[in-house]
Amino acid sequence: MCIYNSFRKWNGISKHTSFTGLKNYIKLLTDDPSFVHALAFTFLYAFFVVIFINALAILLALLLERDIKAKGAFRMAFYIPNIISLIIIGFIWKFICIRVFEAFGSLTGMGFWNLSWLGDSKLAVVTTIFVSVWQGLGFYLIIYIAGLQSVPDELIEAALIDGAGAVRRLFSVTLPMIMPSISFCMFYSVANSMKMFELIFSLTGGGPGVATTPIALDIYNTAFNNNNFGYGSAKSVVLFIIVCTISVIQVKFFKSKEVES
């Protein structure tokens, strides 16, 4: 139905629709600055979230797999944000950025806390990336811990006997052996980042202006706020094609690495 509606003009309420051909697609590709900006922000947001969330999750998984005290408590602490609704997470961090940081600034006199974390366009982008990484980190951490636990001890011992240092063991033994976990986490993080809606909707509302408006939120505004379901459907189809294409490419890439490992 979404594909069908993308070729029509419909306000989402009327029973009657009119066929428009490729006009919706032509408009969004040639005459829609808001869509272009949303597309650029989505790619920027997805790039940094995917890099940071996977790098930090691997690093923390390596640390928590060592013989340290209370590592179960640390795992639970990192995972708790992942089980909370994204809408709630957004409202919590909005309160923190506006009220809590202001209180810290008054107590410490440090200008850092008084920065406009949600009001400045550049800082708002940084804030959305940080909160997204903080919220989702626990899920990827658990996946990587499971992957590390599946690495045979014999391989690590053999690498030690051969004189491999910690860095060499990481890149030559550990990472190749957990490539299935990396493949899954990369696929999941890219797909989630490209489709992100709830967290940004409740945290910044896409603002200030359109600085933090991703494609999903732009589609929502087009279809539900502007009552242009046909045009919104065309944007949804484009988002589907983008996510599908990126997912297929990265799955093939990481699957080839799994074979090599």
Tab-separated table of C-alpha atoms in Angstrom:
chain	number	residue	atom	x	y	z
A	1	MET	CA	0.000	0.000	0.000
A	2	CYS	CA	2.882	2.354	0.713
A	3	ILE	CA	4.331	1.757	-2.753
A	4	TYR	CA	0.851	2.181	-4.272
A	5	ASN	CA	0.250	5.456	-2.407
A	6	SER	CA	3.677	6.805	-3.397
A	7	PHE	CA	2.388	7.225	-6.961
A	8	ARG	CA	-0.722	9.094	-5.868
A	9	LYS	CA	-1.823	12.338	-4.234
A	10	TRP	CA	-3.673	11.653	-0.987
A	11	ASN	CA	-4.220	13.613	2.208
A	12	GLY	CA	-4.746	10.501	4.321
A	13	ILE	CA	-8.389	11.349	5.051
A	14	SER	CA	-10.306	11.501	1.787
A	15	LYS	CA	-11.584	8.300	0.206
A	16	HIS	CA	-10.506	9.526	-3.204
A	17	THR	CA	-6.926	9.688	-4.474
A	18	SER	CA	-5.454	10.896	-7.739
A	19	PHE	CA	-2.677	9.271	-9.736
A	20	THR	CA	0.413	11.499	-10.101
A	21	GLY	CA	2.925	9.114	-11.658
A	22	LEU	CA	6.523	9.868	-10.707
A	23	LYS	CA	5.850	13.446	-9.563
A	24	ASN	CA	6.370	12.606	-5.883
A	25	TYR	CA	9.731	10.975	-6.577
A	26	ILE	CA	10.856	13.744	-8.907
A	27	LYS	CA	9.975	16.379	-6.336
A	28	LEU	CA	11.799	14.737	-3.428
A	29	LEU	CA	14.929	14.195	-5.532
A	30	THR	CA	15.032	17.616	-7.205
A	31	ASP	CA	12.960	20.127	-5.229
A	32	ASP	CA	12.883	19.254	-1.533
A	33	PRO	CA	15.723	20.801	0.535
A	34	SER	CA	14.264	19.429	3.775
A	35	PHE	CA	14.509	15.854	2.491
A	36	VAL	CA	18.097	16.389	1.309
A	37	HIS	CA	19.031	17.816	4.712
A	38	ALA	CA	17.281	14.955	6.508
A	39	LEU	CA	19.127	12.466	4.313
A	40	ALA	CA	22.484	14.134	5.043
A	41	PHE	CA	21.827	14.215	8.794
A	42	THR	CA	20.719	10.571	8.789
A	43	PHE	CA	23.943	9.441	7.129
A	44	LEU	CA	26.039	11.596	9.474
A	45	TYR	CA	24.165	10.331	12.521
A	46	ALA	CA	24.314	6.689	11.403
A	47	PHE	CA	28.036	6.865	10.612
A	48	PHE	CA	29.077	8.133	14.041
A	49	VAL	CA	26.601	6.025	15.997
A	50	VAL	CA	27.659	2.816	14.232
A	51	ILE	CA	31.371	3.537	14.694
A	52	PHE	CA	31.173	4.611	18.342
A	53	ILE	CA	28.651	2.044	19.520
A	54	ASN	CA	30.503	-0.927	18.023
A	55	ALA	CA	33.988	0.263	19.000
A	56	LEU	CA	32.939	0.974	22.596
A	57	ALA	CA	30.968	-2.265	22.852
A	58	ILE	CA	33.974	-4.327	21.731
A	59	LEU	CA	36.300	-2.459	24.096
A	60	LEU	CA	33.968	-2.873	27.072
A	61	ALA	CA	33.335	-6.527	26.218
A	62	LEU	CA	37.083	-7.164	26.278
A	63	LEU	CA	37.375	-5.409	29.634
A	64	LEU	CA	34.386	-7.155	31.203
A	65	GLU	CA	35.568	-10.568	30.043
A	66	ARG	CA	38.695	-10.167	32.145
A	67	ASP	CA	38.863	-11.401	35.719
A	68	ILE	CA	37.455	-8.322	37.476
A	69	LYS	CA	35.170	-7.983	40.451
A	70	ALA	CA	31.451	-7.250	40.024
A	71	LYS	CA	31.573	-7.640	36.254
A	72	GLY	CA	27.994	-8.946	36.368
A	73	ALA	CA	26.882	-5.667	37.955
A	74	PHE	CA	28.701	-3.696	35.263
A	75	ARG	CA	26.991	-5.708	32.527
A	76	MET	CA	23.607	-5.054	34.106
A	77	ALA	CA	24.339	-1.337	34.476
A	78	PHE	CA	25.236	-0.995	30.801
A	79	TYR	CA	22.229	-3.036	29.672
A	80	ILE	CA	19.516	-1.277	31.715
A	81	PRO	CA	19.166	1.748	29.332
A	82	ASN	CA	18.439	-0.676	26.495
A	83	ILE	CA	15.265	-1.993	28.134
A	84	ILE	CA	13.806	1.500	28.678
A	85	SER	CA	11.510	2.979	26.036
A	86	LEU	CA	13.279	5.284	23.582
A	87	ILE	CA	10.574	7.895	24.130
A	88	ILE	CA	11.268	7.849	27.883
A	89	ILE	CA	15.028	7.990	27.273
A	90	GLY	CA	14.531	11.082	25.132
A	91	PHE	CA	12.486	12.886	27.777
A	92	ILE	CA	14.959	11.896	30.530
A	93	TRP	CA	17.920	13.312	28.640
A	94	LYS	CA	15.986	16.436	27.679
A	95	PHE	CA	15.443	17.043	31.405
A	96	ILE	CA	19.125	16.328	32.095
A	97	CYS	CA	20.367	18.677	29.356
A	98	ILE	CA	18.065	21.511	30.396
A	99	ARG	CA	17.692	21.237	34.186
A	100	VAL	CA	20.453	19.020	35.546
A	101	PHE	CA	23.283	20.551	33.527
A	102	GLU	CA	22.051	24.014	34.494
A	103	ALA	CA	22.207	22.998	38.171
A	104	PHE	CA	25.736	21.611	37.685
A	105	GLY	CA	26.748	24.895	36.079
A	106	SER	CA	25.402	26.876	39.035
A	107	LEU	CA	27.158	24.617	41.558
A	108	THR	CA	30.524	24.380	39.815
A	109	GLY	CA	30.682	27.670	37.909
A	110	MET	CA	31.926	25.759	34.867
A	111	GLY	CA	30.673	27.162	31.571
A	112	PHE	CA	30.755	23.685	30.040
A	113	TRP	CA	27.507	22.732	31.783
A	114	ASN	CA	25.742	25.894	30.633
A	115	LEU	CA	26.225	25.202	26.944
A	116	SER	CA	23.031	24.957	24.903
A	117	TRP	CA	23.160	21.199	24.375
A	118	LEU	CA	19.783	21.083	22.636
A	119	GLY	CA	19.482	24.696	21.439
A	120	ASP	CA	22.670	24.926	19.395
A	121	SER	CA	22.460	23.109	16.059
A	122	LYS	CA	25.943	21.562	16.233
A	123	LEU	CA	25.726	20.615	19.907
A	124	ALA	CA	22.273	19.133	19.359
A	125	VAL	CA	23.746	16.758	16.766
A	126	VAL	CA	26.475	15.742	19.234
A	127	THR	CA	23.877	15.232	21.970
A	128	THR	CA	21.658	12.980	19.843
A	129	ILE	CA	24.652	10.830	18.861
A	130	PHE	CA	25.849	10.572	22.483
A	131	VAL	CA	22.431	9.630	23.859
A	132	SER	CA	21.873	7.069	21.098
A	133	VAL	CA	25.216	5.405	21.811
A	134	TRP	CA	24.570	5.467	25.574
A	135	GLN	CA	21.132	3.911	25.169
A	136	GLY	CA	22.045	1.124	22.769
A	137	LEU	CA	25.511	0.230	24.049
A	138	GLY	CA	24.343	-2.495	26.441
A	139	PHE	CA	22.668	-4.580	23.742
A	140	TYR	CA	25.777	-4.722	21.549
A	141	LEU	CA	27.939	-5.305	24.614
A	142	ILE	CA	26.017	-8.506	25.410
A	143	ILE	CA	26.373	-9.736	21.816
A	144	TYR	CA	30.124	-9.157	21.808
A	145	ILE	CA	30.549	-10.795	25.215
A	146	ALA	CA	28.769	-13.878	23.881
A	147	GLY	CA	31.073	-13.835	20.857
A	148	LEU	CA	34.187	-13.564	23.011
A	149	GLN	CA	33.063	-16.481	25.164
A	150	SER	CA	32.873	-18.662	22.046
A	151	VAL	CA	36.536	-18.092	21.150
A	152	PRO	CA	38.432	-21.353	21.906
A	153	ASP	CA	41.009	-21.003	24.684
A	154	GLU	CA	43.360	-23.227	22.677
A	155	LEU	CA	43.743	-20.548	20.023
A	156	ILE	CA	44.608	-17.878	22.587
A	157	GLU	CA	47.115	-20.206	24.243
A	158	ALA	CA	48.678	-21.077	20.896
A	159	ALA	CA	49.065	-17.387	20.090
A	160	LEU	CA	50.714	-16.809	23.485
A	161	ILE	CA	53.154	-19.665	22.874
A	162	ASP	CA	54.006	-18.168	19.478
A	163	GLY	CA	54.854	-14.906	21.234
A	164	ALA	CA	51.917	-12.818	20.046
A	165	GLY	CA	51.282	-9.721	22.148
A	166	ALA	CA	47.889	-8.455	23.282
A	167	VAL	CA	47.342	-6.271	20.213
A	168	ARG	CA	48.420	-9.015	17.805
A	169	ARG	CA	46.128	-11.547	19.522
A	170	LEU	CA	43.235	-9.099	19.274
A	171	PHE	CA	43.554	-8.476	15.539
A	172	SER	CA	44.811	-11.898	14.458
A	173	VAL	CA	42.745	-14.196	16.679
A	174	THR	CA	39.946	-12.535	18.652
A	175	LEU	CA	38.382	-10.223	16.062
A	176	PRO	CA	38.387	-12.813	13.222
A	177	MET	CA	36.789	-15.359	15.552
A	178	ILE	CA	33.979	-13.007	16.616
A	179	MET	CA	33.292	-11.822	13.072
A	180	PRO	CA	29.742	-13.323	13.127
A	181	SER	CA	28.982	-11.093	16.140
A	182	ILE	CA	30.514	-8.081	14.401
A	183	SER	CA	28.491	-8.817	11.265
A	184	PHE	CA	25.239	-8.972	13.225
A	185	CYS	CA	25.976	-5.851	15.283
A	186	MET	CA	26.989	-3.823	12.235
A	187	PHE	CA	23.849	-4.851	10.376
A	188	TYR	CA	21.600	-4.127	13.358
A	189	SER	CA	23.231	-0.799	14.263
A	190	VAL	CA	23.135	0.514	10.684
A	191	ALA	CA	19.495	-0.446	10.201
A	192	ASN	CA	18.454	1.053	13.547
A	193	SER	CA	20.399	4.268	12.956
A	194	MET	CA	18.912	4.783	9.503
A	195	LYS	CA	15.385	4.288	10.894
A	196	MET	CA	15.812	6.227	14.156
A	197	PHE	CA	12.690	8.165	15.090
A	198	GLU	CA	11.455	7.854	18.693
A	199	LEU	CA	14.570	9.035	20.534
A	200	ILE	CA	15.133	12.118	18.385
A	201	PHE	CA	11.407	12.884	18.322
A	202	SER	CA	11.238	13.115	22.119
A	203	LEU	CA	14.733	14.564	22.668
A	204	THR	CA	14.980	17.403	20.151
A	205	GLY	CA	11.843	17.143	18.008
A	206	GLY	CA	14.174	17.439	15.022
A	207	GLY	CA	15.383	20.861	16.120
A	208	PRO	CA	16.695	23.391	16.524
A	209	GLY	CA	15.114	24.133	13.191
A	210	VAL	CA	15.744	20.975	11.185
A	211	ALA	CA	19.294	20.387	12.489
A	212	THR	CA	18.516	16.939	13.931
A	213	THR	CA	15.688	15.842	11.650
A	214	PRO	CA	16.314	12.303	10.308
A	215	ILE	CA	14.509	10.817	7.315
A	216	ALA	CA	12.004	8.960	9.503
A	217	LEU	CA	10.962	12.155	11.283
A	218	ASP	CA	10.781	14.039	7.979
A	219	ILE	CA	8.452	11.309	6.681
A	220	TYR	CA	6.309	11.639	9.817
A	221	ASN	CA	6.057	15.420	9.416
A	222	THR	CA	5.188	15.118	5.726
A	223	ALA	CA	2.511	12.452	6.152
A	224	PHE	CA	0.911	13.276	9.495
A	225	ASN	CA	1.605	16.968	10.129
A	226	ASN	CA	1.272	18.165	6.534
A	227	ASN	CA	-1.386	15.572	5.570
A	228	ASN	CA	0.489	14.540	2.446
A	229	PHE	CA	0.429	10.744	2.634
A	230	GLY	CA	1.301	10.219	-1.033
A	231	TYR	CA	4.478	12.266	-0.804
A	232	GLY	CA	5.327	10.750	2.585
A	233	SER	CA	4.890	7.280	1.122
A	234	ALA	CA	7.353	8.111	-1.663
A	235	LYS	CA	9.907	9.160	0.949
A	236	SER	CA	9.262	5.907	2.828
A	237	VAL	CA	9.959	3.868	-0.293
A	238	VAL	CA	13.237	5.740	-0.837
A	239	LEU	CA	14.226	5.097	2.796
A	240	PHE	CA	13.421	1.396	2.349
A	241	ILE	CA	15.597	1.189	-0.773
A	242	ILE	CA	18.496	2.955	0.969
A	243	VAL	CA	18.374	0.742	4.071
A	244	CYS	CA	17.947	-2.414	2.010
A	245	THR	CA	20.865	-1.566	-0.289
A	246	ILE	CA	23.247	-0.698	2.546
A	247	SER	CA	22.215	-3.807	4.495
A	248	VAL	CA	22.785	-6.163	1.555
A	249	ILE	CA	26.213	-4.659	0.809
A	250	GLN	CA	27.444	-4.818	4.395
A	251	VAL	CA	26.084	-8.324	5.017
A	252	LYS	CA	27.918	-9.604	1.927
A	253	PHE	CA	31.100	-7.831	3.019
A	254	PHE	CA	31.117	-9.173	6.569
A	255	LYS	CA	30.011	-12.649	5.488
A	256	SER	CA	33.074	-12.782	3.231
A	257	LYS	CA	35.217	-11.899	6.245
A	258	GLU	CA	33.601	-14.718	8.221
A	259	VAL	CA	34.648	-17.192	5.537
A	260	GLU	CA	38.216	-15.886	5.633
A	261	SER	CA	38.336	-16.222	9.410
